[in-house]
Short mmCIF file of C-alpha atoms and ligand atoms in Angstrom, two decimals:
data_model
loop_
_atom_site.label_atom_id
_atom_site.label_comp_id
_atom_site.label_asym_id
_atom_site.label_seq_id
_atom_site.Cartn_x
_atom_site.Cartn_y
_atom_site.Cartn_z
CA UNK A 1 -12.55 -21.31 -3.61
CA UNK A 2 -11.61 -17.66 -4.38
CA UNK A 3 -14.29 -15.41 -4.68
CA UNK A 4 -15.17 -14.02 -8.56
CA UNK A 5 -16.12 -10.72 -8.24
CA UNK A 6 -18.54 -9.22 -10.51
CA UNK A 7 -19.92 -5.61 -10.71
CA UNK A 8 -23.59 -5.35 -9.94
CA UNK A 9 -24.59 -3.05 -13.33
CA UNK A 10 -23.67 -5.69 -16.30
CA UNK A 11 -20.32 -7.54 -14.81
CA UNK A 12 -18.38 -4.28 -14.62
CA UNK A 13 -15.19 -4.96 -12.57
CA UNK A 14 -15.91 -3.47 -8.63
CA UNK A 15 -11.95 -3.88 -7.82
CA UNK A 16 -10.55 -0.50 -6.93
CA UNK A 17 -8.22 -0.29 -9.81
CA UNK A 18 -11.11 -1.07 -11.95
CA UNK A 19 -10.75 -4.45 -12.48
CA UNK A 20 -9.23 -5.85 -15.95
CA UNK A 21 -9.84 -4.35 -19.13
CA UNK A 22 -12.70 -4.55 -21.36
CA UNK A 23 -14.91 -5.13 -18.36
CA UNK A 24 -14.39 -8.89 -18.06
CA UNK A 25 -15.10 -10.35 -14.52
CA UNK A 26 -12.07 -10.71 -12.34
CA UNK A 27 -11.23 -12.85 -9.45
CA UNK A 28 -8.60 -12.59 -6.60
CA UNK A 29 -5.86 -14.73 -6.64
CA UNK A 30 -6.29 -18.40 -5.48
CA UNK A 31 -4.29 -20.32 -2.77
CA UNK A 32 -1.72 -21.61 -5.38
CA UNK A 33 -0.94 -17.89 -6.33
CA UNK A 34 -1.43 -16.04 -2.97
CA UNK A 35 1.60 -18.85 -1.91
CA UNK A 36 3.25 -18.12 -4.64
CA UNK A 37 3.21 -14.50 -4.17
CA UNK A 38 4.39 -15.21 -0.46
CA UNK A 39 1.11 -13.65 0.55
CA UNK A 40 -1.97 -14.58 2.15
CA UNK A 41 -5.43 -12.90 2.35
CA UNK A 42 -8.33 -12.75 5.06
CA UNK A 43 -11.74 -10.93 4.34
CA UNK A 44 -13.77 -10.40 6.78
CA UNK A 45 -16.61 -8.27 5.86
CA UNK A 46 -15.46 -4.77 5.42
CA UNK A 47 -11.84 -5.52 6.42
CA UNK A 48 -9.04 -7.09 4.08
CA UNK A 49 -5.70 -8.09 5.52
CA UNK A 50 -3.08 -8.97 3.28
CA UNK A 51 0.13 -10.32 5.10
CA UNK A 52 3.22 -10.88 3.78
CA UNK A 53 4.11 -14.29 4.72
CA UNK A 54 7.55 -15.45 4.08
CA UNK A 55 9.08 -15.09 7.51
CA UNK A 56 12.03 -17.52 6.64
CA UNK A 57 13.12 -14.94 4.22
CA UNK A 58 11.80 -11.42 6.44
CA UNK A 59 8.75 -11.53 3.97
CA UNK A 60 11.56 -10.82 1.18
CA UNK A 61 9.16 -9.94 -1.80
CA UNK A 62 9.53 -11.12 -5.74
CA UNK A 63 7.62 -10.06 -8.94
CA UNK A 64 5.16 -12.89 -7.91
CA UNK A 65 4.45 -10.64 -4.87
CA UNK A 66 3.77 -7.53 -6.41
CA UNK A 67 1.99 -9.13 -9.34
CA UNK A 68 -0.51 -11.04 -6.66
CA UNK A 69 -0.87 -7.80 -4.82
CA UNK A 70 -1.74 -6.07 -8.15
CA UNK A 71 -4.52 -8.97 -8.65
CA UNK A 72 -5.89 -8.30 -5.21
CA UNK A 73 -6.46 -5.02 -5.90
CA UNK A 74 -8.01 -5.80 -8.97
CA UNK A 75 -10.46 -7.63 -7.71
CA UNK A 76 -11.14 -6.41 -4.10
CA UNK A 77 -15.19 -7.10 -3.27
CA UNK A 78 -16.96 -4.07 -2.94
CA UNK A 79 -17.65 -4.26 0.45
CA UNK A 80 -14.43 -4.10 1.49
CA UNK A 81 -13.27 -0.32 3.01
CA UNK A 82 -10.19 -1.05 4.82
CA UNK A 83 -7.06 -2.73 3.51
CA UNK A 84 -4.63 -4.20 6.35
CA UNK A 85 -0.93 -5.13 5.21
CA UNK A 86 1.38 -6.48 7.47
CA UNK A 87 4.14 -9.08 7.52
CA UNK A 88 4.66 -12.51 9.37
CA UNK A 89 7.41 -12.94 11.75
CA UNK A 90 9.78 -10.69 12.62
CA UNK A 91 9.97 -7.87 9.91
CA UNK A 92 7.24 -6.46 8.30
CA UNK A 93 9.36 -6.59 5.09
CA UNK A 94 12.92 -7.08 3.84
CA UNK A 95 12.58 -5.46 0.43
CA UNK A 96 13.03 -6.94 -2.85
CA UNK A 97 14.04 -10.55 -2.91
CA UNK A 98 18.12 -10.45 -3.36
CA UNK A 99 17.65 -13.63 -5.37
CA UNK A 100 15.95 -11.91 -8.36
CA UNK A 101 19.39 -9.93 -9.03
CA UNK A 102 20.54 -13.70 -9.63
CA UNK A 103 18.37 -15.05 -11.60
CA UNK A 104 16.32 -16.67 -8.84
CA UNK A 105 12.42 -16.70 -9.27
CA UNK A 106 12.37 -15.58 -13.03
CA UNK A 107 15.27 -13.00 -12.89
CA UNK A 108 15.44 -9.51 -13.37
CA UNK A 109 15.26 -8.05 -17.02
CA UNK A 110 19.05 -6.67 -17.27
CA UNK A 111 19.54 -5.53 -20.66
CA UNK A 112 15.95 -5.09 -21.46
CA UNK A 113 15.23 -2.40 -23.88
CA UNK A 114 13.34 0.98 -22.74
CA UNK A 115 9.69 -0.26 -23.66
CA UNK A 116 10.48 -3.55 -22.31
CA UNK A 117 11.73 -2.64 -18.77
CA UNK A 118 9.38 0.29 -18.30
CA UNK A 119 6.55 -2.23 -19.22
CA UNK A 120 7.97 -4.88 -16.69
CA UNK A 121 8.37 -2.01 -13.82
CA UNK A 122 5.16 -0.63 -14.90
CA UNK A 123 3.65 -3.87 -14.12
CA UNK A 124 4.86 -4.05 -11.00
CA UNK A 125 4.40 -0.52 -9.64
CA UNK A 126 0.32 -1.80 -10.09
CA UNK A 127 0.93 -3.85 -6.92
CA UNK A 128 1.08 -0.56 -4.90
CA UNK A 129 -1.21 1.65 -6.94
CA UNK A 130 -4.34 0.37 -6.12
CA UNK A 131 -3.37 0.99 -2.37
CA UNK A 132 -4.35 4.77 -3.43
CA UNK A 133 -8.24 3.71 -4.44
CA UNK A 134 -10.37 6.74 -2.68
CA UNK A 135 -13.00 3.55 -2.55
CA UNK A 136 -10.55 1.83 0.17
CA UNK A 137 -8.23 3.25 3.24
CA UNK A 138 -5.06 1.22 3.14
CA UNK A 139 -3.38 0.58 7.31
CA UNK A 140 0.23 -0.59 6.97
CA UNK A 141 1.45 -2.49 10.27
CA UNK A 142 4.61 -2.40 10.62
CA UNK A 143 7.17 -3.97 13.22
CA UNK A 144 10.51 -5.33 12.42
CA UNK A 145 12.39 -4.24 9.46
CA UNK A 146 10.63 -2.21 6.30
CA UNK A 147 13.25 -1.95 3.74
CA UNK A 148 13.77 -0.54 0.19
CA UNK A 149 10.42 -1.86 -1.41
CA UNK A 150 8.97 -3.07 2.22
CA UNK A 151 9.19 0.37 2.87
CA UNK A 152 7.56 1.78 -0.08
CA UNK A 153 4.88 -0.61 0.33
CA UNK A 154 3.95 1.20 3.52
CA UNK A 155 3.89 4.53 1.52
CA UNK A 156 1.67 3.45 -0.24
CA UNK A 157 -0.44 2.96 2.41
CA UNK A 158 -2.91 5.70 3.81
CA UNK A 159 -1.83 5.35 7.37
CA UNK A 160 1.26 3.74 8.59
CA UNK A 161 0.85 2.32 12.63
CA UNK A 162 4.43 1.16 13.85
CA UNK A 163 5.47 -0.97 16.43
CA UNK A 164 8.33 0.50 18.86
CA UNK A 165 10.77 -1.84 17.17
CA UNK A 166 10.26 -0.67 13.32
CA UNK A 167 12.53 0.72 11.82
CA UNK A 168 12.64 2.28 7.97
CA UNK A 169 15.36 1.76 5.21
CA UNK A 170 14.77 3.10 1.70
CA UNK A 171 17.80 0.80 0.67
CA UNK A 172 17.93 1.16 -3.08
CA UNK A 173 20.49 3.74 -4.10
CA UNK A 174 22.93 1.45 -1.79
CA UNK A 175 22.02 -1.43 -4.07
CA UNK A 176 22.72 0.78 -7.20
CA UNK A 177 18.96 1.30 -7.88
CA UNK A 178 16.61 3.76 -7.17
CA UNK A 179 13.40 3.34 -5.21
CA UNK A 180 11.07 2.76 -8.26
CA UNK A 181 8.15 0.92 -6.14
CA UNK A 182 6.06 4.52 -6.39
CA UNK A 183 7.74 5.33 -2.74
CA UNK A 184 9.99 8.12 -3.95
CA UNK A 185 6.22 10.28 -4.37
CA UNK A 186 4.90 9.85 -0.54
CA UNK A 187 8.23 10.04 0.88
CA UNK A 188 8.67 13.72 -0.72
CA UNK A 189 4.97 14.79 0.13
CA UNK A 190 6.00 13.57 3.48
CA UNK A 191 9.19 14.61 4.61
CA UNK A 192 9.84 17.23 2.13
CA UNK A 193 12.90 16.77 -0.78
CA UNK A 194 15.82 17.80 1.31
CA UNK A 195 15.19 15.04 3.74
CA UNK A 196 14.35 12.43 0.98
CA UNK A 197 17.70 12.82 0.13
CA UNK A 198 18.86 12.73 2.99
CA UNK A 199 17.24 9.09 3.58
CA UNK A 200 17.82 7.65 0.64
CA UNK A 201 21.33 8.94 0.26
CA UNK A 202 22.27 7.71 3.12
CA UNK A 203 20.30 4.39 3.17
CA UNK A 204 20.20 4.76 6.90
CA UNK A 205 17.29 3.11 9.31
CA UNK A 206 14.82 5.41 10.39
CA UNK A 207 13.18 4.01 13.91
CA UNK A 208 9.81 4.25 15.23
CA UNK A 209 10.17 7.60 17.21
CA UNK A 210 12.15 9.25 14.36
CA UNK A 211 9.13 8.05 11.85
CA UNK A 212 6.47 9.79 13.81
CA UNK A 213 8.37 13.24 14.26
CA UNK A 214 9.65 13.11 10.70
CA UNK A 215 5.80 12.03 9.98
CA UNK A 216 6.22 8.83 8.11
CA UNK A 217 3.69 6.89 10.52
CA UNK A 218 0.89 7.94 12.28
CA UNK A 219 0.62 6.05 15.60
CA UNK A 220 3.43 4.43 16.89
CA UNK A 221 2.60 1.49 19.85
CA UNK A 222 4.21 -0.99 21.76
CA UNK A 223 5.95 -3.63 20.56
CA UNK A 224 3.86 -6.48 20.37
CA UNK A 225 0.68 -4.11 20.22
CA UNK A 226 -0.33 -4.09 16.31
CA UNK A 227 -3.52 -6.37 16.90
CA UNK A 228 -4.91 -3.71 19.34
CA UNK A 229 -3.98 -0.92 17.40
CA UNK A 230 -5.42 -2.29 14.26
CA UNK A 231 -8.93 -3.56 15.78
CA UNK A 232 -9.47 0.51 17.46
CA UNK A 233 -8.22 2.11 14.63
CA UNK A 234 -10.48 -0.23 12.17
CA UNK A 235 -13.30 0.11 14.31
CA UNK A 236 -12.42 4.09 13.86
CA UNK A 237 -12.17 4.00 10.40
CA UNK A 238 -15.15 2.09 9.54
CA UNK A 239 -17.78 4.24 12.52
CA UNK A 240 -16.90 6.86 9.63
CA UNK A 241 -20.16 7.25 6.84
CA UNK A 242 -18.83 5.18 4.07
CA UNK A 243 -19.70 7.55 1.23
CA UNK A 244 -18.05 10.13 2.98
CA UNK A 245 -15.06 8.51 3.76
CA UNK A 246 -14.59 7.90 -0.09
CA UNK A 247 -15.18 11.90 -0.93
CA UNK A 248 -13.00 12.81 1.92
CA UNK A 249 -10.19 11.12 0.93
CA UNK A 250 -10.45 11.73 -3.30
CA UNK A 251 -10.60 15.30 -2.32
CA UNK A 252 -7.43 15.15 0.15
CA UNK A 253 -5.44 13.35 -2.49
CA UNK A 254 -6.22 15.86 -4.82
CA UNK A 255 -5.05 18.19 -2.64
CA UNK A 256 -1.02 18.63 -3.54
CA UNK A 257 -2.00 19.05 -7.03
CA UNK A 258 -4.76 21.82 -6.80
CA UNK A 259 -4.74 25.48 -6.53
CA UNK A 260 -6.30 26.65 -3.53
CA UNK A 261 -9.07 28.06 -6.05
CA UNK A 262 -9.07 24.39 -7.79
CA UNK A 263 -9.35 22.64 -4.24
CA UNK A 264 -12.44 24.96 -3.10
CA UNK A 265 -14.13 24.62 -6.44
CA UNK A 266 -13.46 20.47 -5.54
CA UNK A 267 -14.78 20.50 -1.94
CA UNK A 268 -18.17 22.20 -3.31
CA UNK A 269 -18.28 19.87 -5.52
CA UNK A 270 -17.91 16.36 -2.86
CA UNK A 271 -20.15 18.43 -0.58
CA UNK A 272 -23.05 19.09 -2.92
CA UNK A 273 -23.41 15.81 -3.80
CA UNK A 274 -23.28 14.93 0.18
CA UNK A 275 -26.11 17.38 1.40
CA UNK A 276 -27.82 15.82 -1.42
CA UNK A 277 -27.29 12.51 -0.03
CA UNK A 278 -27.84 13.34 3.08
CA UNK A 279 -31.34 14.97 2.41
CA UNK A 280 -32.25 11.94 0.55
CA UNK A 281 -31.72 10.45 3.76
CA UNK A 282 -33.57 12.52 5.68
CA UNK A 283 -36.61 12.89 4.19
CA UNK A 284 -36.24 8.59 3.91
N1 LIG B 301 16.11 -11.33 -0.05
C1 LIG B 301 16.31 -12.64 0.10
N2 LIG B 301 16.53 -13.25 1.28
C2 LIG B 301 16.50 -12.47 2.37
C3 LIG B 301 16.29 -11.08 2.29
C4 LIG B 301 16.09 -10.51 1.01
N3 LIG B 301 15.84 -9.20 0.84
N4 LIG B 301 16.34 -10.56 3.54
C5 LIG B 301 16.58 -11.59 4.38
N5 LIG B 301 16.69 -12.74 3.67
C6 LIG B 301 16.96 -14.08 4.18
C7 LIG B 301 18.39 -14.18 4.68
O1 LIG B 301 19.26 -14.45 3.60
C8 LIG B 301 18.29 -15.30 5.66
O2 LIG B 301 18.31 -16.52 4.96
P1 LIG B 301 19.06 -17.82 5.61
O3 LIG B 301 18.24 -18.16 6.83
O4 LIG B 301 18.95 -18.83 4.52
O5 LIG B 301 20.43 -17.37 5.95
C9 LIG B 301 16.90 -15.13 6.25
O6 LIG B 301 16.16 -14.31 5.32
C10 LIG B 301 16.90 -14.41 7.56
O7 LIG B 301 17.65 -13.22 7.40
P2 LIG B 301 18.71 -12.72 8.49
O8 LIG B 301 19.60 -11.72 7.83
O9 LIG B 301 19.33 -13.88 9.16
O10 LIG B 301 17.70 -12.01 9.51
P3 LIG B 301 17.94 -10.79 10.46
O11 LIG B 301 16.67 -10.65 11.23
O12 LIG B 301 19.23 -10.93 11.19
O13 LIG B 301 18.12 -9.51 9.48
C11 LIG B 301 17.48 -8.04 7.70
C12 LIG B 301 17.03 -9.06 8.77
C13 LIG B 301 18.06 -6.79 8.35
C14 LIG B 301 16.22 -7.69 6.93
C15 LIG B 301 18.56 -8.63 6.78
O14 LIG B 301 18.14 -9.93 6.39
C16 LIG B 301 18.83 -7.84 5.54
O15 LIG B 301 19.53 -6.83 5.57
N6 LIG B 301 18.25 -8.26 4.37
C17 LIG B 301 18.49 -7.66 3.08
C18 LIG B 301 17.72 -6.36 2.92
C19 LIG B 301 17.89 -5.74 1.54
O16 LIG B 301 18.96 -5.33 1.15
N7 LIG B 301 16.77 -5.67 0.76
C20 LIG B 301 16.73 -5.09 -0.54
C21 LIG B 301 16.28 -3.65 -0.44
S1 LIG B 301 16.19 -2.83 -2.01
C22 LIG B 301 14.66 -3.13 -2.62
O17 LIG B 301 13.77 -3.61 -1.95
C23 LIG B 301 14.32 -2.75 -4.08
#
């Protein structure tokens, strides 16, 4: 049965995106649309692990996928702090299904007006939004092949591992599209503008070594080693003091868009809300 998730003041919505609107309960997806979506989901306490799951197409994604992955993170349980994604068989993720571009699995809107299409992207893009929750920290595990949106749904992520054999492709602007999966944000922060372009310009495959100098993943391990590298670095993650974690990362995503003067004024802010905390916890 899949879980309903309820707030625990009133039925507020817990999910990191904060749930659906008016404050009605939500619920992750069930069986029929996890399948659907090519996806499947594993809690397990504090740790969800979403993995894409179409191997027979390199976990090829449609607007099923990203509209599943949108209701996931809708409706996340609370207890949840670390969000796994990573893809059956051997590519994490070949990118937008090519099928939608015929028609296949509902079709892509081609001629839609402006409000229409932006609404139907818009839609979409929620898939990888919620990835960004301070309340979560999002792992991407990546081996194989991460192209075009495979690889923006690792930029998404918080912190990319990669397997030896990885290799990124922001494949878009060879398809005549642009990356509009909310990659083209993270991939700038990252690499800076000048090599964006270079990367996207060129649609070429970035491999695991290049990724870690260029600073698109942060641990790069053996092939075949993702299961070890996820249990340390979720064991890591989650030795951390919850509250803290949450803070720590709002403030760091704030970061790019502060002044320096903006960011201090923020980090006295986290903090003085954490030594109160903490002296609550003190005194018992
Ligand atoms: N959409 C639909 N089907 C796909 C996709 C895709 N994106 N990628 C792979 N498949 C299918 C193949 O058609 C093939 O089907 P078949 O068994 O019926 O022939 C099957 O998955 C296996 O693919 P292969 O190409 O045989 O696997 P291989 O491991 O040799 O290559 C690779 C993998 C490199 C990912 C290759 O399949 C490929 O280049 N795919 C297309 C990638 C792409 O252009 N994606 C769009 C990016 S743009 C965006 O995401 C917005």
């Amino acid at each position: 049965e899949p879980a309903t998730t309820a707030g625990p003041a009133g039925g507020a919505p817990t999910g990191p995106t904060g749930g659906a609107p008016g404050g009605t309960a939500v619920r992750l997806p069930d069986e029929a649309e996890l399948a659907e979506g090519g996806l499947r989901l594993e809690l397990d306490g504090a740790v969800a692990t979403v993995t894409l799951a179409r191997p027979e197409r390199r976990n090829a994604m449609t607007f099923a996928t990203w509209r599943a992955l949108a209701a996931i993170g809708r409706a996340l349980p609370p207890e949840v702090r670390v969000v796994v994604l990573r893809g059956d068989g051997p590519s994490f993720s070949a990118g937008i299904d090519l099928s939608m571009f015929s028609g296949g699995e509902g079709g892509f809107p081609f001629g839609a007006d402006d409000a229409t299409g932006d609404a139907f992207i818009a839609e979409l893009q929620e898939g990888y939004t919620w990835l960004r929750a301070p309340e979560i920290v999002t792992v991407a595990a990546v081996h194989g092949h991460a192209i075009g949106g495979g690889f923006q749904l690792a930029l998404a992520c918080d912190i990319r591992i990669a397997a030896e054999d990885a290799g990124f492709c922001m494949k878009e602007p060879a398809l005549g599209l642009v990356p509009d999966l909310t990659g083209t944000k993270p991939l700038v922060e990252i690499v800076g503008v000048n090599r964006a372009l270079e990367l996207c310009l060129t649609a070429r495959t970035v491999d695991a070594a290049e990724a870690a100098r260029l600073g698109l993943v942060e641990r790069v391990v053996p092939s075949g080693g993702l299961d070890a590298a996820l249990e340390e670095l979720t064991a890591q993650l989650l030795a951390v003091n919850a509250e803290a974690a949450v803070a720590t990362k709002r403030l760091l995503l704030a970061a790019p868009e502060n002044t320096l003067a903006e960011q201090c004024a923020a980090e006295r802010r986290e903090q003085v809300v954490r030594l109160r905390a903490l002296a609550a916890a003190f005194r018992g």
